[in-house]
Coordinates of C-alpha atoms in Angstrom, one line a residue:
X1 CA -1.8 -9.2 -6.5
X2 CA -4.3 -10.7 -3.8
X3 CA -2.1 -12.8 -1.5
X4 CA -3.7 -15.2 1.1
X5 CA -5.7 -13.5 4.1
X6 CA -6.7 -15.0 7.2
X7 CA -10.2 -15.2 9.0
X8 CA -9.3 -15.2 12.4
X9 CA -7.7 -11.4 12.4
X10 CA -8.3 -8.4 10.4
X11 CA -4.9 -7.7 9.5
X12 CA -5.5 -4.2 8.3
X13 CA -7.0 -3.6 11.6
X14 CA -4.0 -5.1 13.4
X15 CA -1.2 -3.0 11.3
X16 CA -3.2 0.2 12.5
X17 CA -3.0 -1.0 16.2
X18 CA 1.1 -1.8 15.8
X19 CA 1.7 1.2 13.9
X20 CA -0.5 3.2 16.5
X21 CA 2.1 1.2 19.7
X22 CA 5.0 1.9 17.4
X23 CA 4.2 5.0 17.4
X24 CA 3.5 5.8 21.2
X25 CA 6.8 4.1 21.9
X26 CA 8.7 6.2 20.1
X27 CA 7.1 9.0 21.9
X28 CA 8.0 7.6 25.2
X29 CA 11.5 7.2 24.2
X30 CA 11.8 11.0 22.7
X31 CA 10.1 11.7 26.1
X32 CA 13.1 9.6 28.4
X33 CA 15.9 8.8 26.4
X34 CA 19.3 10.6 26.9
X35 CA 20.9 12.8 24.3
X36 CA 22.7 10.9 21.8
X37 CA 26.6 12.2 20.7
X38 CA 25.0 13.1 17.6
X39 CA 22.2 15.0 19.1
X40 CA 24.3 16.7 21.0
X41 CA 27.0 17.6 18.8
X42 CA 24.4 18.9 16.0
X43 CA 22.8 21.1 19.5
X44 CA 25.8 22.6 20.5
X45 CA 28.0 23.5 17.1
X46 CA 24.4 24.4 14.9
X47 CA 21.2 24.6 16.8
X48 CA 22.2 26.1 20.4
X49 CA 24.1 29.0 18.5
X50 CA 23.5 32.3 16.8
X51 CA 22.4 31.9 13.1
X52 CA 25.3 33.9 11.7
X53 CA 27.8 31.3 14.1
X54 CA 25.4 28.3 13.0
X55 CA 25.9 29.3 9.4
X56 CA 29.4 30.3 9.5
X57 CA 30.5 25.9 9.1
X58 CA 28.9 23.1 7.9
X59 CA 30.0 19.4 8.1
X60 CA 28.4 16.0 6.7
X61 CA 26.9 15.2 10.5
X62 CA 24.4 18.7 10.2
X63 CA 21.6 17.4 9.0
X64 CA 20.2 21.0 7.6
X65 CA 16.8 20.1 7.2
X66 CA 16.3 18.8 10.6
X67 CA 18.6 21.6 12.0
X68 CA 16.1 24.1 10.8
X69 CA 13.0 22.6 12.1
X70 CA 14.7 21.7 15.2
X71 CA 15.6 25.5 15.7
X72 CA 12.1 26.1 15.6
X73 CA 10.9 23.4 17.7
X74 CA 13.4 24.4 20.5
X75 CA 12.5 28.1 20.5
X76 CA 9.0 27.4 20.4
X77 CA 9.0 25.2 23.4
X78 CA 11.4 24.5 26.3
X79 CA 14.0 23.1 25.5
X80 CA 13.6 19.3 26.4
X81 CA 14.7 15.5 24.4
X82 CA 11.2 15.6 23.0
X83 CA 11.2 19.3 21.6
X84 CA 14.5 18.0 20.4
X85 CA 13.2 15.2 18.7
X86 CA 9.8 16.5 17.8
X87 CA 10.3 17.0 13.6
X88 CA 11.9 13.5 14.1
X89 CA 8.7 12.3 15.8
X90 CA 6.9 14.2 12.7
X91 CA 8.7 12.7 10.3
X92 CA 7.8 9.0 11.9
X93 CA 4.5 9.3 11.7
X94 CA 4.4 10.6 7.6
X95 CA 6.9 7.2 7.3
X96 CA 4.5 5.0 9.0
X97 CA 1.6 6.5 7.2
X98 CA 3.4 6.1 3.6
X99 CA 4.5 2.3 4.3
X100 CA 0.9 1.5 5.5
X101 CA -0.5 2.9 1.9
X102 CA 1.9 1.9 -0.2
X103 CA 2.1 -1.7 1.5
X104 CA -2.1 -2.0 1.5
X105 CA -2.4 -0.2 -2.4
X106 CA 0.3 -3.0 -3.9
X107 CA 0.3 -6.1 -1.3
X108 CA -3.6 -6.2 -0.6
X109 CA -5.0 -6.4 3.1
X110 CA -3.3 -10.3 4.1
X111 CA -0.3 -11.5 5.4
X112 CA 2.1 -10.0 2.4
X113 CA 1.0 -7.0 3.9
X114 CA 1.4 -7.2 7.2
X115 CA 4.9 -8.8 6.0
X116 CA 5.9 -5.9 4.3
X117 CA 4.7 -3.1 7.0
X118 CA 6.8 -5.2 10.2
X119 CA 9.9 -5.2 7.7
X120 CA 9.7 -1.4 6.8
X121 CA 8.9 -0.3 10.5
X122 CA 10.5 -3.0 12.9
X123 CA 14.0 -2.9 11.7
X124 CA 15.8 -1.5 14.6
X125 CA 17.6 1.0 12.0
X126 CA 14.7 2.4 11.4
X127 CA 12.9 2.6 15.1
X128 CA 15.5 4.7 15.9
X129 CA 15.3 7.2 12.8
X130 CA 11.6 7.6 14.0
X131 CA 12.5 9.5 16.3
X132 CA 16.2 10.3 17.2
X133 CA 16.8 13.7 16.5
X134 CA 19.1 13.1 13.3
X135 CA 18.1 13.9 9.4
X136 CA 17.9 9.7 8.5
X137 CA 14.3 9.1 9.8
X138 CA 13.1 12.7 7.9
X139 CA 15.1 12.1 4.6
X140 CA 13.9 8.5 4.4
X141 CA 10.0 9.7 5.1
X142 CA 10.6 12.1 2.3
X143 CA 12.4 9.4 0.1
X144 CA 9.0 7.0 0.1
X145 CA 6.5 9.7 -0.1
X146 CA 8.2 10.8 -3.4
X147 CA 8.3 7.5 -4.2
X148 CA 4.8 7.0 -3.5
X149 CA 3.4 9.8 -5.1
X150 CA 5.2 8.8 -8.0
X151 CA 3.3 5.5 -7.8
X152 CA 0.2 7.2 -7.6
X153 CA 1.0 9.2 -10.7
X154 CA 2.0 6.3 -12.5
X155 CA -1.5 4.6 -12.3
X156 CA -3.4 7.8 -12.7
X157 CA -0.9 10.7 -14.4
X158 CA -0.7 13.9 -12.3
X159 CA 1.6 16.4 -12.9
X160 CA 1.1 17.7 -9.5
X161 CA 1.5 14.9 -7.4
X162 CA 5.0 14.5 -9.4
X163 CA 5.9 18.1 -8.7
X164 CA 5.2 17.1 -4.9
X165 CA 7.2 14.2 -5.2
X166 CA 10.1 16.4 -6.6
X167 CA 10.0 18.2 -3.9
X168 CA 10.4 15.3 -1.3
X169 CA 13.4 14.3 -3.4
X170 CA 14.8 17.3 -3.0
X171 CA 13.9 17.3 0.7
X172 CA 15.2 14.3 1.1
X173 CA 19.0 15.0 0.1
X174 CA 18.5 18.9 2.5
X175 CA 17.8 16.5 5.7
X176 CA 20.7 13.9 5.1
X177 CA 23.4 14.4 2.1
X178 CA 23.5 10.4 2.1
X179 CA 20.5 10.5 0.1
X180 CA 21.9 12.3 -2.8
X181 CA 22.4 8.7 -4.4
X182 CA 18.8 7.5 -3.9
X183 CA 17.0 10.7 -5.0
X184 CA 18.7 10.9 -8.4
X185 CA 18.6 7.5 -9.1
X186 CA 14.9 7.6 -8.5
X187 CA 14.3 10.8 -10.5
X188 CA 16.3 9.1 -13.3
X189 CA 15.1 5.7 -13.1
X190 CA 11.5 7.4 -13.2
X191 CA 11.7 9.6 -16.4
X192 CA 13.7 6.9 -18.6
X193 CA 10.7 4.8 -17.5
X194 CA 7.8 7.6 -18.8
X195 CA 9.7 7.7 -22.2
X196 CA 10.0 5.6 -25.5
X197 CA 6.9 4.8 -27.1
X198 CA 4.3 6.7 -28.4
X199 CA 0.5 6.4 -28.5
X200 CA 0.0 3.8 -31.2
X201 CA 4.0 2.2 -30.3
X202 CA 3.2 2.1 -26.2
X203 CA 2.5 -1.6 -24.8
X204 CA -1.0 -2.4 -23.0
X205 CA -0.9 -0.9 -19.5
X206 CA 1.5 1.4 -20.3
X207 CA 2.2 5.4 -19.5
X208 CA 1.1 7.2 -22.1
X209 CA 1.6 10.6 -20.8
X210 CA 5.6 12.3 -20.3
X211 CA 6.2 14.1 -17.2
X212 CA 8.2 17.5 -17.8
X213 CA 11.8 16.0 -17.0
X214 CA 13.7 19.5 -17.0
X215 CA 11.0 20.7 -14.7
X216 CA 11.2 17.9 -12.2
X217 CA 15.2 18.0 -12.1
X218 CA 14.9 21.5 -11.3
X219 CA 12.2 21.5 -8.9
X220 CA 14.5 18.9 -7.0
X221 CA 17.5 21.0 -7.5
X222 CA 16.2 24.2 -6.1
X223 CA 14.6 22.4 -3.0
X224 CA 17.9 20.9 -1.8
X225 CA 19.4 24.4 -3.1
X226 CA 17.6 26.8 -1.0
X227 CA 18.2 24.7 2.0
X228 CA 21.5 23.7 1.4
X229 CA 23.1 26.9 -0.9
X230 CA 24.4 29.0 2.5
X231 CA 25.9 26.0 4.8
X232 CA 27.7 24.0 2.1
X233 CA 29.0 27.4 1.3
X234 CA 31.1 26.3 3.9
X235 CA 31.8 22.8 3.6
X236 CA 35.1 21.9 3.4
X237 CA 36.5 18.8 1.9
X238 CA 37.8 16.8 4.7
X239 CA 34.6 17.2 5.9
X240 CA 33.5 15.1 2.8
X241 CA 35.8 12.4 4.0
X242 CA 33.4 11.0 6.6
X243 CA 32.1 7.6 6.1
X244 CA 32.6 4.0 5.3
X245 CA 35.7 3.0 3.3
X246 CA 34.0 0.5 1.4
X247 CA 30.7 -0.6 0.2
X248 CA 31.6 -3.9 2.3
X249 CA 31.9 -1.9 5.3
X250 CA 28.5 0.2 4.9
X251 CA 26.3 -2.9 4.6
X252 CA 28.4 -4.5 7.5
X253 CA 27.7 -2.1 9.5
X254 CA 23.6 -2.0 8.4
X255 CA 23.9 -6.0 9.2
X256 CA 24.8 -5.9 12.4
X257 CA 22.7 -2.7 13.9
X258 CA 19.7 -4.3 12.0
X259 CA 20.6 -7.8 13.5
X260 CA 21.9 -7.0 16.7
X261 CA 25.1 -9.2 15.9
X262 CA 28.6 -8.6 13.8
X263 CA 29.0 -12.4 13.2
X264 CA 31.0 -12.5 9.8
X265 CA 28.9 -15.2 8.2
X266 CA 25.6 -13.1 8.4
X267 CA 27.0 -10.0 7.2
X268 CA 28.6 -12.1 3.9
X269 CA 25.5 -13.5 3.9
X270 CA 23.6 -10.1 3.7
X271 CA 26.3 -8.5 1.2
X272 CA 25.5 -11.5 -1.6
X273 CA 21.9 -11.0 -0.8
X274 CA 22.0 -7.3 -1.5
X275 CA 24.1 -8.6 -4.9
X276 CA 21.7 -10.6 -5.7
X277 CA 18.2 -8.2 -5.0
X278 CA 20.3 -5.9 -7.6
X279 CA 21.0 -8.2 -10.1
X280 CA 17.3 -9.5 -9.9
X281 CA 15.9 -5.7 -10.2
X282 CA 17.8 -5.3 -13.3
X283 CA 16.5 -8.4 -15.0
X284 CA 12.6 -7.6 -13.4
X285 CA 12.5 -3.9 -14.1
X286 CA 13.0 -5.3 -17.5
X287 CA 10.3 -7.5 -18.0
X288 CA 8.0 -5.1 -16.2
X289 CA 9.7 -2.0 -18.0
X290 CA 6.7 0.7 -18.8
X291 CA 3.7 -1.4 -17.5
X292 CA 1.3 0.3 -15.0
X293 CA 1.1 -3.1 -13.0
X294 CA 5.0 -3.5 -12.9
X295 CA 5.5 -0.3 -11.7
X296 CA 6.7 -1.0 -8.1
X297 CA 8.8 -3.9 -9.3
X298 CA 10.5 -1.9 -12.0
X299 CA 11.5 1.7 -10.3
X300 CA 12.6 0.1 -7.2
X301 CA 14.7 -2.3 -9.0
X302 CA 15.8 -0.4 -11.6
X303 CA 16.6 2.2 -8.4
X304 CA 18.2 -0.2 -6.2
X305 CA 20.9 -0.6 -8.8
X306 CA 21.9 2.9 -10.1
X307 CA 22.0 3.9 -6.5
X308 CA 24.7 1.3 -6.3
X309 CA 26.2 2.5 -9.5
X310 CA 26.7 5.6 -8.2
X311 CA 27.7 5.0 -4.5
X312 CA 30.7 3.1 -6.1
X313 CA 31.3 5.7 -9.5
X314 CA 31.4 8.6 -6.7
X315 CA 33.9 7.2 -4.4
X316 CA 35.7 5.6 -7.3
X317 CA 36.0 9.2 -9.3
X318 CA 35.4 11.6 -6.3
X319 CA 37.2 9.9 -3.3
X320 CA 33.7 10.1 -1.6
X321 CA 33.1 7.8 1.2
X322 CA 30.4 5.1 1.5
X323 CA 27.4 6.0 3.3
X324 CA 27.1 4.6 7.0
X325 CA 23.4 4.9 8.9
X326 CA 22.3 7.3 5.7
X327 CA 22.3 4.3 3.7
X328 CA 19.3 3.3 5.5
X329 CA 17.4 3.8 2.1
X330 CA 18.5 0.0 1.2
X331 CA 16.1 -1.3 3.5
X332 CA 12.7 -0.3 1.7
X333 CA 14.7 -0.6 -1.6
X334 CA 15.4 -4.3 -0.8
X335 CA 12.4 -5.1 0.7
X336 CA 9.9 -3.5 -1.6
X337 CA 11.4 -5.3 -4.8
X338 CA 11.6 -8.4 -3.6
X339 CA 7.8 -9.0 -2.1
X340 CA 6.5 -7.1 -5.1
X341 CA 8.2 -9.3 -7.8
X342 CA 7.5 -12.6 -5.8
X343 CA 3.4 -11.6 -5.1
X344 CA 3.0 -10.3 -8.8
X345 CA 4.2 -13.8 -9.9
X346 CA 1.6 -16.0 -8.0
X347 CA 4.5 -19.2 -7.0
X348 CA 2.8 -20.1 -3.8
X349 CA 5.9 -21.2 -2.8
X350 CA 7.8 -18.3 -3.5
X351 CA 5.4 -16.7 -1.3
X352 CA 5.0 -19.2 1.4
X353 CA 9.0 -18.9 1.5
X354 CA 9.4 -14.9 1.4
X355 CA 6.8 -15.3 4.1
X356 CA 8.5 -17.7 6.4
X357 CA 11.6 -15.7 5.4
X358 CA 10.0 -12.7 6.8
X359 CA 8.8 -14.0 10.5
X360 CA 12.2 -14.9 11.1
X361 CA 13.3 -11.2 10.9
X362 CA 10.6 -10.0 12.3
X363 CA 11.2 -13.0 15.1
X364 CA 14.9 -11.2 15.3
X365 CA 13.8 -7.5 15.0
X366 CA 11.1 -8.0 18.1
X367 CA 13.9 -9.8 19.8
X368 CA 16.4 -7.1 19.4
X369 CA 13.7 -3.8 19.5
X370 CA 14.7 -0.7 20.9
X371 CA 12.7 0.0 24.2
X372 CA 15.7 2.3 25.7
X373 CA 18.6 3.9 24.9
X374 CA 19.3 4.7 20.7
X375 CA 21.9 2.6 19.0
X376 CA 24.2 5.7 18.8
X377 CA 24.2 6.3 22.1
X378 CA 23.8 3.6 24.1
X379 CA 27.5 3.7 26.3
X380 CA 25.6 7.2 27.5
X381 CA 22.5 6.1 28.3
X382 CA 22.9 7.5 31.8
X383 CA 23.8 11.2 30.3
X384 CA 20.4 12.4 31.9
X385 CA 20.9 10.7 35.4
X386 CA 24.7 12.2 35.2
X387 CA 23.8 15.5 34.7
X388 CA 21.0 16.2 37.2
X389 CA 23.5 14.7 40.1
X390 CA 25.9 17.1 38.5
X391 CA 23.3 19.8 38.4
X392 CA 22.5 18.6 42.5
X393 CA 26.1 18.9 43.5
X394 CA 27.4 21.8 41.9
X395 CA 24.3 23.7 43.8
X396 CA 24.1 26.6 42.0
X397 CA 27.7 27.9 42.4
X398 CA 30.4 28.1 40.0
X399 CA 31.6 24.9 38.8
X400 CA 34.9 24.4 35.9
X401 CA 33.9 20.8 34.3
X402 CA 36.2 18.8 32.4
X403 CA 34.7 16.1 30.2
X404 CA 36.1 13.0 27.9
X405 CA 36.2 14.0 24.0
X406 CA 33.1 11.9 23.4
X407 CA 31.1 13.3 26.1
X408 CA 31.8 17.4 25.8
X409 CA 28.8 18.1 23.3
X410 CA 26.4 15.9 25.7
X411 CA 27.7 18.3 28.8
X412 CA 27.1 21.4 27.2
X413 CA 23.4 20.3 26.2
X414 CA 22.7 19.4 29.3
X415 CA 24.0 22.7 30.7
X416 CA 21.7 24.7 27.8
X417 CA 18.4 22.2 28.8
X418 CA 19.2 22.7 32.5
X419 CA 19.4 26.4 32.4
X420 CA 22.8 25.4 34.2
X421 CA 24.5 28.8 33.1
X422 CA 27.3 28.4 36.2
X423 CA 28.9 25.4 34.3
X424 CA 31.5 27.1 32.6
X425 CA 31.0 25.4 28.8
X426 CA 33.0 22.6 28.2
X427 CA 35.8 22.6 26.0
X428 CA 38.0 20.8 23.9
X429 CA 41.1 20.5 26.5
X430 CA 43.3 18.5 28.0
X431 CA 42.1 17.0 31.5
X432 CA 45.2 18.0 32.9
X433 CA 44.0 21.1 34.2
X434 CA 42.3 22.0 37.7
X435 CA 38.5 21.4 37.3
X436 CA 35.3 21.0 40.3
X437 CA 34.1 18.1 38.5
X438 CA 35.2 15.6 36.1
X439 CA 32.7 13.3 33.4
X440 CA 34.9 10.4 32.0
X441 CA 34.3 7.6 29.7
X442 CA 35.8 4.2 30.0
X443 CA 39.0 5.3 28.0
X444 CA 40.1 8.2 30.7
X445 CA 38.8 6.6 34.2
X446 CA 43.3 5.7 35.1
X447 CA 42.5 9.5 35.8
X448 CA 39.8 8.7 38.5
X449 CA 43.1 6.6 40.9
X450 CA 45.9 9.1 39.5
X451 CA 43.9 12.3 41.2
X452 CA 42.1 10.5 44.0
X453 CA 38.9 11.6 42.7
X454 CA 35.8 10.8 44.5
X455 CA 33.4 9.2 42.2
X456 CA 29.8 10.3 43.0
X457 CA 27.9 8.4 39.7
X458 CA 28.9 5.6 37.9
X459 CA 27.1 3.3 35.1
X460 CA 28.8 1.3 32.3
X461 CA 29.6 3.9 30.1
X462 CA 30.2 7.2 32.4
X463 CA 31.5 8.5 35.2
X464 CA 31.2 11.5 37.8
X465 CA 33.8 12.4 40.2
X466 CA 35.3 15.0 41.9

């Protein structure tokens, strides 16, 4: 599998640099951005608080993986958006470093390659899971190191490098429940691939040797467990209930914050391509079923589709919902498939076409890349600017705030990051009552001309006044 290289660049060389400027720019924007709703939400109901408050609930938006190592980030530094985002920013960088080993070990050092490292790491789905301080970018780190050390273990059996990858399964599905569907079908997909056969029956290139399948299930069982056991003590089930409606809906939705557009046609588009990658991994995993060389092709095709059997058995049985930015897992599960299957094939133009294919993504990613404000939050980008005016004008004395729904957990971060312990905390009230200051969204500013309010900051998305 030795696609094409060029003369005039090194393009192992060149990944390093972008991965290294990837990298730094997700620092930056750790360092500047504004607290997402998310962010803030998971700060103020399960990081800010006690541990016996924190583990007193649980919902489907903490992210208990991440809310550990956040807890510890945050009380061993300042609080600030990068100690926030810092096992985020950790997580990033053991994703970039997987994606540029696995991409150079199975694509070679040419343009496949670099191909398959921009699509991994450019999409803007996943820029922002690099370093926002949610359990997507962590979970999907821990998703392709299993994967990769299962790869490893495939070419050159180790019983340890499985047990790690077990582990990362299990970590997985403790930093985002989303990827409960991914890290079975992986686990599954994997040990029906190490078994039939024996050693005179087994094909050339095959495994010959079985990894312990009890073992692994129950070393990725009791990872999630420990983590999990106390909070989803807690869950209850219309918690469960958030989430896309439909499998249409959660790939809509993937479309059009990968894309940076909703257009109908696109999104159709991407919903037979994903049919069709699925149908295709079937049919390869197949023909590439138990050989050494086929490995890539066969467990991420084999993966892609139970992952979609079960998405759909689970909400068709257990009223689950679809997965909505935790199914970021299709990205490398598409991607990886596809550019294996077509570069193990030598078609030159298969290749030529995945590769022309694949600048015009890239073209669109670049084009759309997130330099500011995170997807999630982007109506509150000016959350930061908002709250140190606030922070100026209140002056130290007492000051009763009342804040739109959407905005309440960013005010009461803000208030915890600022030290700000005169703002009264914010509730969940009506804005009917009598309040210093006032921080609307769009949908509550008629409230600005009914009370005569003076409005001391303003941006697209928020709004000050008093």
């Amino acid at each position: 599998m030795e696609p094409t290289s060029t003369a005039s660049i090194n393009p192992v060389k060149a990944a390093r640099w972008f991965l290294g400027a990837l990298l730094a720019v997700n620092l930056y924007r750790a360092m500047t951005q504004s607290v997402t709703p998310g962010e803030a939400w998971n700060y103020d109901r399960f990081i800010g608080p006690s541990w016996t408050e924190a583990l007193s609930r649980f919902d489907v938006n903490n992210h208990v993986l991440n809310t550990l190592l956040v807890r510890i980030s945050t009380a061993g530094f300042h609080l600030t958006e990068l100690s926030l985002r810092l096992p985020s920013l950790l997580s990033g960088v053991l994703y970039l470093w997987v994606v540029f080993r696995m991409a150079r070990r199975w694509f070679g050092e040419g343009l496949a390659f670099l191909a398959v490292v921009g699509l991994l790491t450019l999409n803007p789905l996943v820029v922002d899971a690099l370093s926002e301080a949610r359990g997507y970018g962590m979970a999907l780190a821990a998703w392709m190191w299993a994967l990769e050390l299962i790869l490893e273990s495939v070419q050159s059996f180790s019983l340890q490098k499985l047990n790690l990858a077990a582990i990362c399964l299990g970590l997985s599905v403790a930093a985002t429940l989303a990827f409960a569907a991914p890290a079975v079908a992986l686990l599954v997909v994997f040990l029906a691939w190490s078994r039939g056969g024996g050693a005179d029956g087994v094909p050339s290139g095959s495994v010959r040797a079985r990894p312990p399948g009890r073992g692994l299930m129950c070393t990725v069982f009791l990872t999630a467990f420990v983590l999990l056991a106390i909070p989803i003590n807690h869950l209850e089930r219309k918690t469960l209930a958030v989430g896309a409606t439909a499998l249409r809906q959660t790939i809509n939705e993937l479309t059009a914050l990968s894309l940076g557009t909703s257009l109908e046609g696109i999104a159709a588009t991407a919903r037979v391509a994903l049919g069709l990658v699925a149908v295709a991994g079937v049919f390869a995993s197949f023909r590439y079923w138990r050989r050494k060389d086929g490995a890539l092709v066969a467990l991420t095709g084999a993966t892609l589709a139970f992952t979609l059997v079960l998405l759909l058995a689970a909400h068709r049985c257990l009223h689950t919902p679809f997965p909505q930015e935790g199914a970021i897992y299709l990205i490398p599960l598409t991607t990886l498939p596809v550019a294996a299957l077509i570069f193990k094939r030598n078609n030159k133009t298969a290749q030529i076409a995945f590769l022309c294919v694949s600048a015009v993504l890239l073209a669109r990613y670049v084009s759309e890349f997130p330099f500011g404000m995170y997807a999630a939050g982007r109506q509150f980008a000016g959350a930061r600017t908002l709250a140190k005016t606030l922070r100026v004008k209140a002056a130290g004395g007492p000051a009763r705030i009342a804040a739109s729904l959407a905005v309440e957990p960013i005010i009461n971060y803000y208030r915890a990051r600022y030290g700000q312990a005169n703002w009264q905390p914010v509730e969940r009230q009506p804005l009917t009552g009598a309040y210093d200051f006032y921080v609307l969204t769009p949908a509550d500013a008629a409230l600005i001309q009914q009370r005569h309010l003076h409005v001391m900051y303003r941006d697209t998305g928020l709004t000050l006044a008093q």
